Short mmCIF file of C-alpha atoms in Angstrom, two decimals:
data_model
loop_
_atom_site.label_atom_id
_atom_site.label_comp_id
_atom_site.label_asym_id
_atom_site.label_seq_id
_atom_site.Cartn_x
_atom_site.Cartn_y
_atom_site.Cartn_z
CA ARG R 1 32.10 -1.55 70.95
CA VAL R 2 33.04 -3.42 68.05
CA GLY R 3 35.32 -0.71 66.78
CA ALA R 4 33.43 0.77 64.24
CA ARG R 5 34.17 4.11 62.69
CA HIS R 6 31.69 6.72 61.44
CA VAL R 7 31.82 9.36 59.05
CA GLN R 8 28.88 11.53 57.94
CA VAL R 9 29.07 12.17 54.45
CA SER R 10 26.23 14.78 54.35
CA PRO R 11 23.32 15.67 56.77
CA ASP R 12 21.46 12.61 55.98
CA VAL R 13 23.97 10.10 54.84
CA HIS R 14 26.30 8.44 57.15
CA VAL R 15 28.71 5.57 56.51
CA VAL R 16 30.01 3.27 59.23
CA PHE R 17 33.20 1.35 59.05
CA PHE R 18 33.59 -1.90 60.61
CA PRO R 19 37.29 -3.60 60.42
CA GLN R 20 37.63 -6.20 58.08
CA THR R 21 33.96 -6.17 56.61
CA HIS R 22 31.91 -4.36 54.47
CA ILE R 23 31.17 -0.85 54.44
CA THR R 24 27.60 -0.50 55.20
CA CYS R 25 25.48 3.02 54.27
CA ILE R 26 22.75 4.10 56.36
CA ASP R 27 20.50 6.89 55.14
CA ARG R 28 19.14 8.50 58.08
CA PRO R 29 21.02 10.14 60.85
CA PHE R 30 23.42 7.85 63.26
CA GLN R 31 21.38 7.20 66.21
CA SER R 32 23.42 6.03 69.37
CA THR R 33 23.47 7.16 72.98
CA THR R 34 26.57 5.54 73.82
CA HIS R 35 28.49 6.45 70.64
CA PRO R 36 27.33 10.03 69.17
CA ALA R 37 27.63 10.92 65.56
CA HIS R 38 30.67 13.19 66.16
CA HIS R 39 32.93 11.00 67.85
CA CYS R 40 35.84 8.85 66.64
CA VAL R 41 35.75 10.34 63.01
CA ASP R 42 38.47 9.25 60.96
CA PRO R 43 39.52 11.61 58.11
CA ASN R 44 41.48 8.87 56.42
CA ALA R 45 38.93 6.08 56.49
CA MET R 46 37.17 7.14 53.10
CA ALA R 47 40.92 7.10 51.55
CA ARG R 48 41.59 3.44 53.19
CA THR R 49 38.40 2.00 51.73
CA LYS R 50 38.46 -0.31 48.85
CA LYS R 51 36.79 0.99 46.17
CA THR R 52 34.63 -1.71 44.32
CA THR R 53 32.86 -1.41 40.94
CA ARG R 54 30.22 -3.17 39.70
CA LYS R 55 30.41 -5.19 36.58
CA HIS R 56 27.62 -4.61 34.04
CA PRO R 57 27.01 -6.80 31.27
CA PRO R 58 27.82 -6.02 27.88
CA LYS R 59 25.24 -3.71 25.69
CA LYS R 60 23.41 -5.69 23.16
CA ASP R 61 22.31 -3.94 19.98
CA PRO R 62 18.84 -3.37 19.65
CA PRO R 63 16.85 -5.55 17.15
CA LYS R 64 16.72 -4.07 13.42
CA LYS R 65 13.57 -2.74 12.82
CA LEU R 66 11.49 -4.21 9.61
CA LYS R 67 11.72 -1.42 7.12
CA VAL R 68 8.63 -0.53 5.02
CA LEU R 69 9.94 1.48 2.06
CA PHE R 70 7.35 4.01 0.23
CA CYS R 71 9.01 4.14 -3.16
CA GLY R 72 8.28 7.79 -3.93
CA MET R 73 7.86 11.17 -2.36
CA GLU R 74 3.90 11.19 -4.29
CA PHE R 75 1.19 10.00 -2.35
CA GLU R 76 2.38 11.49 0.68
CA GLU R 77 -0.86 10.85 2.90
CA GLY R 78 -0.27 7.14 1.91
CA TRP R 79 3.01 6.70 4.10
CA ASN R 80 1.64 9.19 6.49
CA GLN R 81 -1.60 7.02 7.21
CA THR R 82 0.59 4.10 7.36
CA ARG R 83 2.73 6.01 10.03
CA LEU R 84 0.06 6.61 12.04
CA ALA R 85 -1.24 3.12 11.94
CA VAL R 86 2.04 1.68 13.24
CA GLU R 87 2.26 4.16 15.96
CA ARG R 88 -1.54 3.77 17.48
CA SER R 89 -0.66 -0.30 17.49
CA TYR R 90 2.35 0.58 19.28
CA LEU R 91 4.71 -0.87 16.34
CA SER R 92 7.24 2.10 16.50
CA ASN R 93 10.04 -0.16 17.76
CA THR R 94 9.72 -3.06 15.53
CA VAL R 95 8.45 -1.36 12.11
CA ASP R 96 10.01 1.71 10.46
CA ILE R 97 8.12 3.60 7.65
CA VAL R 98 10.58 4.84 5.27
CA ARG R 99 9.80 6.80 2.29
CA CYS R 100 12.44 8.36 -0.45
CA ALA R 101 12.67 9.74 -3.99
CA ARG R 102 12.37 7.69 -6.95
CA ALA R 103 16.25 8.29 -7.86
CA ASP R 104 17.12 7.14 -4.19
CA VAL R 105 15.17 3.93 -4.52
CA PRO R 106 17.87 1.58 -5.55
CA THR R 107 20.04 2.38 -2.58
CA GLU R 108 17.16 2.55 0.06
CA ILE R 109 15.69 -0.78 -1.40
CA VAL R 110 18.55 -2.79 -0.46
CA ASP R 111 17.83 -3.32 3.36
CA ALA R 112 14.23 -2.97 2.86
CA ASP R 113 11.84 -5.72 3.92
CA LEU R 114 8.75 -4.60 2.50
CA ALA R 115 8.22 -2.03 -0.87
CA VAL R 116 5.44 -0.35 -1.82
CA PRO R 117 6.02 0.94 -5.30
CA LEU R 118 3.52 3.76 -5.80
CA MET R 119 4.26 5.06 -9.41
CA THR R 120 8.11 3.66 -9.09
CA LYS R 121 8.86 1.29 -11.49
CA LEU R 122 10.64 -1.87 -9.78
CA ASP R 123 12.25 -4.00 -12.35
CA ALA R 124 15.08 -6.85 -12.46
CA THR R 125 17.97 -4.65 -11.83
CA THR R 126 16.46 -2.79 -9.04
CA LEU R 127 15.08 -5.96 -7.48
CA ASP R 128 18.87 -7.60 -7.70
CA LYS R 129 19.79 -5.01 -4.83
CA ALA R 130 17.11 -5.91 -2.60
CA THR R 131 18.40 -8.65 -0.81
CA ARG R 132 16.34 -8.79 1.96
CA LEU R 133 13.15 -7.76 0.06
CA ALA R 134 10.59 -10.11 1.18
CA MET R 135 7.20 -8.56 -0.41
CA VAL R 136 6.36 -5.69 -2.59
CA LEU R 137 2.77 -4.50 -1.84
CA GLN R 138 1.22 -1.67 -3.96
CA PHE R 139 -0.91 0.97 -2.21
CA GLY R 140 -3.94 0.07 -4.25
CA VAL R 141 -4.57 -2.02 -7.25
CA GLY R 142 -1.80 -0.94 -10.30
CA LEU R 143 1.10 -3.27 -10.58
CA GLU R 144 1.91 -2.63 -14.14
CA GLY R 145 5.22 -1.06 -12.93
CA VAL R 146 6.60 -4.07 -11.33
CA ASP R 147 8.24 -6.89 -12.90
CA GLN R 148 5.96 -10.30 -11.70
CA ASP R 149 8.35 -12.65 -13.01
CA ALA R 150 11.90 -11.14 -11.70
CA CYS R 151 9.72 -11.19 -8.31
CA THR R 152 8.90 -14.77 -8.65
CA ALA R 153 12.40 -15.96 -9.52
CA ARG R 154 13.66 -14.15 -6.28
CA GLY R 155 11.07 -15.26 -3.99
CA ILE R 156 9.40 -12.07 -3.41
CA VAL R 157 5.83 -12.23 -3.15
CA LEU R 158 4.01 -9.24 -5.04
CA ALA R 159 0.72 -8.19 -3.68
CA ARG R 160 -2.31 -5.40 -4.48
CA ILE R 161 -4.77 -4.40 -1.82
CA PRO R 162 -8.02 -5.12 -3.51
CA SER R 163 -10.44 -2.22 -4.10
CA GLU R 164 -13.90 -3.42 -2.59
CA HIS R 165 -12.58 -3.97 1.13
CA THR R 166 -11.11 -0.58 1.59
CA GLY R 167 -13.26 1.87 0.11
CA ASN R 168 -11.31 2.73 -2.53
CA ALA R 169 -13.25 1.20 -5.64
CA HIS R 170 -16.19 3.70 -4.49
CA ALA R 171 -13.80 6.93 -4.17
CA THR R 172 -12.53 5.99 -7.55
CA ALA R 173 -16.43 6.03 -9.02
CA GLU R 174 -17.39 9.01 -7.02
CA MET R 175 -14.26 10.53 -9.06
CA ALA R 176 -15.55 9.17 -12.21
CA VAL R 177 -18.83 10.72 -11.79
CA TYR R 178 -17.12 14.34 -11.02
CA LEU R 179 -14.97 13.96 -14.28
CA THR R 180 -17.84 13.31 -16.57
CA LEU R 181 -19.93 15.95 -14.77
CA ALA R 182 -16.97 17.89 -15.26
CA ALA R 183 -16.66 17.35 -19.11
CA THR R 184 -20.46 17.55 -20.08
CA ARG R 185 -20.62 21.11 -17.99
CA ARG R 186 -17.41 22.10 -19.85
CA VAL R 187 -15.69 22.99 -16.52
CA ASN R 188 -12.57 24.60 -17.72
CA GLN R 189 -15.07 27.22 -19.66
CA MET R 190 -17.03 27.93 -16.57
CA ARG R 191 -13.76 28.66 -15.12
CA GLU R 192 -13.40 31.44 -17.76
CA SER R 193 -16.73 32.90 -17.38
CA VAL R 194 -16.08 33.34 -13.61
CA GLU R 195 -12.89 35.24 -14.65
CA GLY R 196 -14.62 37.09 -17.26
CA THR R 197 -17.61 37.87 -15.00
CA ILE R 198 -20.01 36.56 -17.97
CA LEU R 199 -23.34 35.19 -16.41
CA GLY R 200 -25.39 32.15 -18.27
CA SER R 201 -22.32 30.73 -20.16
CA PRO R 202 -21.24 28.04 -21.34
CA MET R 203 -24.09 25.76 -22.27
CA GLY R 204 -23.28 22.16 -21.05
CA LYS R 205 -25.21 18.54 -21.62
CA THR R 206 -27.22 17.03 -19.41
CA LEU R 207 -26.70 13.18 -18.27
CA HIS R 208 -30.29 12.43 -18.32
CA GLY R 209 -30.95 9.94 -21.51
CA LYS R 210 -27.17 10.03 -22.47
CA ASN R 211 -25.59 6.70 -23.48
CA VAL R 212 -23.08 6.10 -21.16
CA LEU R 213 -19.95 2.96 -22.01
CA ILE R 214 -18.37 1.87 -18.96
CA VAL R 215 -15.02 0.35 -20.62
CA GLY R 216 -14.15 -2.36 -17.56
CA TRP R 217 -16.36 -4.25 -15.35
CA GLY R 218 -14.43 -4.66 -12.09
CA ASN R 219 -14.98 -3.16 -8.79
CA VAL R 220 -14.54 0.47 -9.78
CA GLY R 221 -16.64 -0.17 -13.20
CA GLN R 222 -19.58 -1.51 -10.94
CA LYS R 223 -19.70 1.26 -8.37
CA ILE R 224 -19.66 3.65 -11.32
CA ALA R 225 -22.78 2.24 -12.76
CA THR R 226 -24.35 2.48 -9.23
CA LEU R 227 -23.75 5.89 -8.96
CA LEU R 228 -24.47 6.94 -12.36
CA ARG R 229 -27.93 5.10 -12.48
CA PRO R 230 -29.90 8.01 -10.65
CA PHE R 231 -28.84 10.60 -13.54
CA GLY R 232 -31.00 8.50 -15.62
CA CYS R 233 -28.61 7.45 -18.21
CA ARG R 234 -28.64 4.80 -20.43
CA LEU R 235 -25.53 2.40 -19.32
CA SER R 236 -23.53 -0.35 -21.04
CA ALA R 237 -20.49 -1.68 -20.08
CA ALA R 238 -17.51 -3.97 -21.71
CA ARG R 239 -15.36 -6.37 -20.03
CA ARG R 240 -12.60 -8.93 -21.23
CA THR R 241 -14.06 -11.93 -20.08
CA SER R 242 -17.55 -13.74 -20.54
CA TRP R 243 -20.46 -12.35 -18.74
CA CYS R 244 -20.71 -15.22 -16.12
CA ASP R 245 -20.17 -15.44 -12.41
CA ARG R 246 -16.59 -16.64 -11.99
CA THR R 247 -17.26 -19.32 -9.27
CA THR R 248 -20.43 -20.78 -10.20
CA GLY R 249 -20.43 -20.04 -14.11
CA SER R 250 -24.19 -18.83 -13.73
CA THR R 251 -24.93 -16.44 -16.66
CA SER R 252 -27.84 -14.99 -14.24
CA LYS R 253 -27.78 -10.95 -14.18
CA THR R 254 -26.74 -9.44 -10.66
CA GLU R 255 -28.38 -6.47 -9.45
CA THR R 256 -26.05 -4.15 -10.82
CA GLU R 257 -26.08 -5.69 -13.88
CA LYS R 258 -29.68 -5.34 -14.04
CA CYS R 259 -29.20 -1.77 -14.81
CA LEU R 260 -27.27 -2.23 -17.85
CA GLU R 261 -28.81 -1.62 -21.15
CA HIS R 262 -25.98 -3.49 -23.35
CA LYS R 263 -23.39 -5.79 -22.51
CA TYR R 264 -20.31 -6.12 -24.31
CA LYS R 265 -17.55 -8.60 -24.52
CA GLY R 266 -13.83 -8.02 -26.23
CA SER R 267 -10.31 -7.15 -25.88
CA VAL R 268 -9.46 -5.53 -28.89
CA PRO R 269 -9.89 -1.91 -28.37
CA ASP R 270 -10.41 -0.92 -32.04
CA LYS R 271 -13.42 -3.24 -32.17
CA LEU R 272 -15.10 -2.56 -28.93
CA GLN R 273 -18.84 -2.68 -29.62
CA GLY R 274 -20.70 0.31 -28.19
CA VAL R 275 -18.32 2.84 -28.68
CA PRO R 276 -20.20 4.32 -32.09
CA ASP R 277 -23.34 4.88 -30.04
CA ALA R 278 -21.57 6.31 -26.66
CA ASP R 279 -21.92 10.02 -25.83
CA ILE R 280 -19.49 9.27 -22.85
CA VAL R 281 -17.23 6.57 -22.64
CA ILE R 282 -15.43 5.92 -19.02
CA LEU R 283 -12.30 4.16 -18.70
CA ALA R 284 -12.32 2.00 -15.74
CA CYS R 285 -10.31 -0.90 -17.09
CA THR R 286 -6.65 -2.45 -16.04
CA GLN R 287 -3.91 -1.70 -18.28
CA THR R 288 -2.30 -4.50 -20.05
CA ALA R 289 0.33 -5.14 -22.77
CA GLU R 290 -2.78 -5.39 -25.18
CA ASN R 291 -4.60 -2.20 -24.50
CA LYS R 292 -1.71 -0.08 -23.76
CA GLY R 293 -2.50 2.99 -25.81
CA MET R 294 -5.89 1.87 -26.90
CA ILE R 295 -7.07 5.54 -27.23
CA ASP R 296 -5.72 6.12 -30.42
CA CYS R 297 -6.96 7.25 -33.67
CA LYS R 298 -8.78 4.29 -34.49
CA PHE R 299 -10.37 4.26 -31.34
CA LEU R 300 -11.34 8.14 -31.64
CA SER R 301 -12.79 7.69 -35.11
CA ARG R 302 -15.39 5.28 -34.03
CA MET R 303 -16.92 7.38 -31.34
CA LYS R 304 -19.83 9.82 -32.08
CA GLN R 305 -18.91 13.30 -32.90
CA GLY R 306 -18.17 15.48 -30.08
CA ALA R 307 -18.38 12.63 -27.62
CA ALA R 308 -16.61 12.71 -24.05
CA ILE R 309 -13.79 10.48 -22.75
CA VAL R 310 -13.37 10.31 -18.93
CA ASN R 311 -10.40 7.98 -17.50
CA VAL R 312 -9.95 6.97 -14.27
CA ALA R 313 -7.97 3.84 -15.11
CA ARG R 314 -4.32 4.21 -16.22
CA GLY R 315 -2.79 7.19 -18.14
CA GLY R 316 -1.00 4.61 -20.21
CA LEU R 317 -4.44 4.01 -22.27
CA PHE R 318 -4.01 7.44 -23.75
CA ASN R 319 -2.08 8.34 -27.12
CA PRO R 320 -1.49 11.85 -26.44
CA SER R 321 -0.84 13.16 -29.73
CA ASP R 322 -3.92 11.25 -31.11
CA CYS R 323 -6.20 12.75 -28.49
CA VAL R 324 -4.92 16.36 -29.37
CA ASP R 325 -5.58 15.93 -33.04
CA ALA R 326 -9.25 14.62 -31.95
CA LEU R 327 -9.83 17.58 -29.73
CA GLU R 328 -8.55 19.82 -32.20
CA SER R 329 -10.73 18.62 -35.20
CA GLY R 330 -13.94 18.45 -32.88
CA GLN R 331 -14.06 14.74 -33.12
CA LEU R 332 -13.33 14.45 -29.49
CA GLY R 333 -15.81 16.63 -27.57
CA TYR R 334 -14.15 16.50 -24.18
CA LEU R 335 -11.54 14.54 -22.30
CA ALA R 336 -11.63 14.50 -18.36
CA SER R 337 -8.98 12.47 -16.79
CA ASP R 338 -7.59 11.78 -13.13
CA VAL R 339 -4.31 10.04 -14.84
CA ALA R 340 -1.78 10.99 -17.29
CA TRP R 341 0.76 8.95 -19.72
CA GLU R 342 3.58 10.30 -17.70
CA GLU R 343 3.11 11.44 -13.80
CA PRO R 344 3.50 13.93 -13.01
CA VAL R 345 2.43 15.55 -16.08
CA ASP R 346 3.77 18.35 -17.59
CA PRO R 347 1.06 21.04 -17.31
CA LYS R 348 2.44 22.69 -20.62
CA HIS R 349 1.95 19.61 -22.63
CA LYS R 350 -0.67 20.31 -25.47
CA LEU R 351 -3.08 17.92 -24.38
CA CYS R 352 -3.29 18.94 -21.01
CA ALA R 353 -3.06 22.63 -21.67
CA HIS R 354 -6.18 22.34 -24.24
CA LYS R 355 -9.21 23.93 -23.39
CA ASN R 356 -11.35 20.86 -23.65
CA ALA R 357 -9.16 19.01 -21.53
CA TYR R 358 -9.43 18.89 -17.86
CA PHE R 359 -6.75 16.95 -15.42
CA THR R 360 -6.72 15.80 -11.94
CA PRO R 361 -3.54 14.96 -10.12
CA HIS R 362 -4.29 10.97 -9.53
CA VAL R 363 -6.67 11.65 -6.59
CA GLY R 364 -9.68 9.34 -7.56
CA GLY R 365 -8.95 6.86 -4.50
CA VAL R 366 -7.32 9.40 -2.28
CA THR R 367 -9.90 10.16 0.66
CA ASP R 368 -10.09 9.79 4.20
CA VAL R 369 -11.87 6.23 4.47
CA SER R 370 -9.74 4.84 1.85
CA TYR R 371 -6.12 5.87 2.61
CA GLY R 372 -6.88 5.07 6.11
CA CYS R 373 -7.94 1.50 5.29
CA MET R 374 -4.94 0.89 3.07
CA GLY R 375 -2.61 2.46 5.61
CA ASN R 376 -3.98 -0.11 8.32
CA CYS R 377 -3.63 -2.77 5.79
CA VAL R 378 0.26 -2.38 5.13
CA LYS R 379 0.27 -2.33 9.19
CA GLU R 380 -1.30 -5.52 9.66
CA VAL R 381 1.17 -7.23 6.94
CA ALA R 382 4.37 -5.23 8.13
CA GLU R 383 3.19 -6.97 11.68
CA ALA R 384 2.54 -10.28 10.33
CA MET R 385 5.91 -10.21 9.13
CA VAL R 386 7.76 -9.01 12.33
CA GLU R 387 5.50 -12.08 14.17
CA ARG R 388 6.32 -14.53 11.49
CA ARG R 389 3.02 -15.65 11.05
CA GLY R 390 2.69 -15.40 7.43
CA TYR R 391 0.87 -13.12 5.08
CA PRO R 392 -2.98 -12.63 5.14
CA THR R 393 -4.47 -13.45 2.00
CA GLN R 394 -7.92 -12.59 0.47
CA GLU R 395 -8.87 -16.19 0.57
CA GLU R 396 -8.77 -16.18 4.42
CA TRP R 397 -11.15 -13.17 4.54
CA SER R 398 -13.74 -14.54 2.08
CA GLU R 399 -15.25 -17.05 4.66
CA GLN R 400 -16.34 -13.67 6.73
CA ALA R 401 -17.08 -11.59 3.59
CA GLU R 402 -21.01 -12.38 3.85
CA CYS R 403 -20.83 -11.34 7.83
CA GLU R 404 -22.99 -8.39 8.91
CA THR R 405 -20.00 -7.23 11.59
CA VAL R 406 -17.34 -7.64 8.82
CA ARG R 407 -14.54 -5.10 9.97
CA TRP R 408 -13.14 -3.73 6.94
CA ASN R 409 -9.66 -2.99 8.63
CA GLY R 410 -7.58 -3.74 5.52
CA THR R 411 -6.46 -6.77 6.66
CA VAL R 412 -6.81 -8.25 3.18
CA VAL R 413 -4.31 -8.71 0.51
CA ARG R 414 -4.33 -10.43 -2.91
CA CYS R 415 -0.83 -12.04 -3.47
CA VAL R 416 -0.99 -12.25 -7.06
CA ASN R 417 2.18 -14.49 -7.82
CA VAL R 418 1.57 -17.12 -4.76
CA PRO R 419 0.64 -20.20 -7.38
CA GLN R 420 3.97 -19.50 -9.13
CA LEU R 421 6.18 -19.33 -5.99
CA GLU R 422 4.40 -22.44 -4.53
CA VAL R 423 5.72 -24.10 -7.51
CA ARG R 424 9.25 -22.71 -7.37
CA PHE R 425 9.62 -23.14 -3.73
CA PRO R 426 7.36 -25.77 -2.38
CA GLN R 427 9.17 -26.25 0.51
CA TRP R 428 8.45 -22.72 2.07
CA HIS R 429 5.26 -22.59 4.39
CA PHE R 430 5.53 -19.11 5.38
CA LEU R 431 2.70 -18.27 2.17
CA SER R 432 0.73 -20.33 4.00
CA GLY R 433 -0.18 -18.01 6.76
CA PRO R 434 -2.74 -18.23 9.52
CA LYS R 435 -4.45 -20.99 7.52
CA ASN R 436 -3.60 -25.05 7.55
CA ASN R 437 -2.82 -24.55 11.53
CA TYR R 438 0.61 -22.86 10.51
CA GLN R 439 2.98 -22.61 13.34
CA PRO R 440 5.07 -19.47 13.20
CA ASP R 441 8.93 -20.34 13.55
CA PRO R 442 10.57 -16.86 15.23
CA GLY R 443 13.73 -17.83 12.91
CA GLU R 444 12.06 -18.54 9.78
CA SER R 445 13.30 -16.35 7.01
CA LEU R 446 10.65 -13.65 5.26
CA ARG R 447 12.46 -14.55 2.19
CA PRO R 448 12.50 -18.50 0.78
CA SER R 449 16.12 -19.30 0.18
CA LYS R 450 17.80 -21.80 -2.04
CA GLU R 451 17.29 -24.60 0.09
CA PHE R 452 13.71 -24.12 -0.38
CA GLU R 453 13.68 -24.26 -4.10
CA GLU R 454 12.88 -27.40 -6.32
CA PHE R 455 15.83 -28.33 -8.57
CA PRO R 456 15.29 -30.49 -11.36
CA PRO R 457 18.28 -33.20 -10.81
CA VAL R 458 20.25 -34.94 -13.67
CA GLY R 459 17.83 -37.66 -14.26
CA GLY R 460 15.17 -34.94 -15.58
CA GLU R 461 12.79 -35.84 -12.28
CA LYS R 462 11.85 -33.19 -10.27
CA LYS R 463 13.08 -33.64 -6.70
CA ARG R 464 12.42 -31.59 -3.71
CA ALA R 465 14.97 -30.30 -1.55
CA ARG R 466 15.21 -30.98 2.23
CA THR R 467 15.08 -28.08 4.40
CA LYS R 468 17.41 -27.68 7.28
#
């Protein structure tokens, strides 16, 4: 009646053409008593129909992911646990967990936002190539391979994951106990006896009644003392700083300190007290420029004849050649270590291959609990960077440290160069993090630029630069 023309495209799709109007598509058979579906079919109708195309908006490039770079193929589970934490939190679309060989770090770090150094050295030359890098976060506590001054000069936050909150300290202390038993029971000789089908050999030494000196009284050293106490050892400890509470200045003994027979203070290795009386010396201290290579001929000559050394700290504390000479002469009875002067260590090295030396592949803190927590910590920091809400710091968490329901999920990091950054970039508020009512700005840079830096003007007085 209106001059419509109908074309049946398929059994279920029909097209009706109205003169000087648009095309109407019907997804069911055309029903009409006066105009059956088979009448007035125009074979040229489709050809005469003007084709219309829908204009789509131009495609936008997906936002760039925040790149977290693990510098090295070692400690694979650290990368894996971080990757799993990101996937469980549905952050795979915004955070990319990448790892590369040490030799490829200068290339991969160019577009990285967060770097996990592991055992790779990050010096000024490497950091100069990292134009986007906002933070260097160690998967643990050791930062001796990172140039702190270079990080501060470039506005890069340098941080570690405190071992007391992740189970890393307890895991490392367990490793120290294991190595102590390996040294006193002569683990290499036991393996030889098993291979030679020899029973009742070798004869080892019991821990009960032995003098054990723990060098370093941090979180790991205190955990070692706690775990060794049931063995009936006579425990002593040495630390660089005074034996008082850092917060209150009180000299009263803590529960852990009460198990110590002697407490020594000193930072000069060759004059460290307690060494001549120790049957076992356990190294659990931080490696510094002052104590690097401290286990040398002078230190070894002051030890008791046939005493053992256990190292769960850093391999740079060793002087390898002096240790070999001491083992050959019998001055050093046994050496058991989870770390080496170079890692991975050459198994054919004289010290590593000595019958009275036992090395493990730096696995003291590599456990399900500690690595799971630290992987989650890296994820939490990456998420904070994506959301521009600042870095979570240990000070923020300390207020809840005494709560019974504390959730040790790795959200605490210790930023070691924040005071220097606050002086150098006083207008950069991103370091404040969630505290001080910090309001996140989606466009705020993860790394301070020159506009945030404080420059001394010509007159000599310091003047803060204005922010945009």
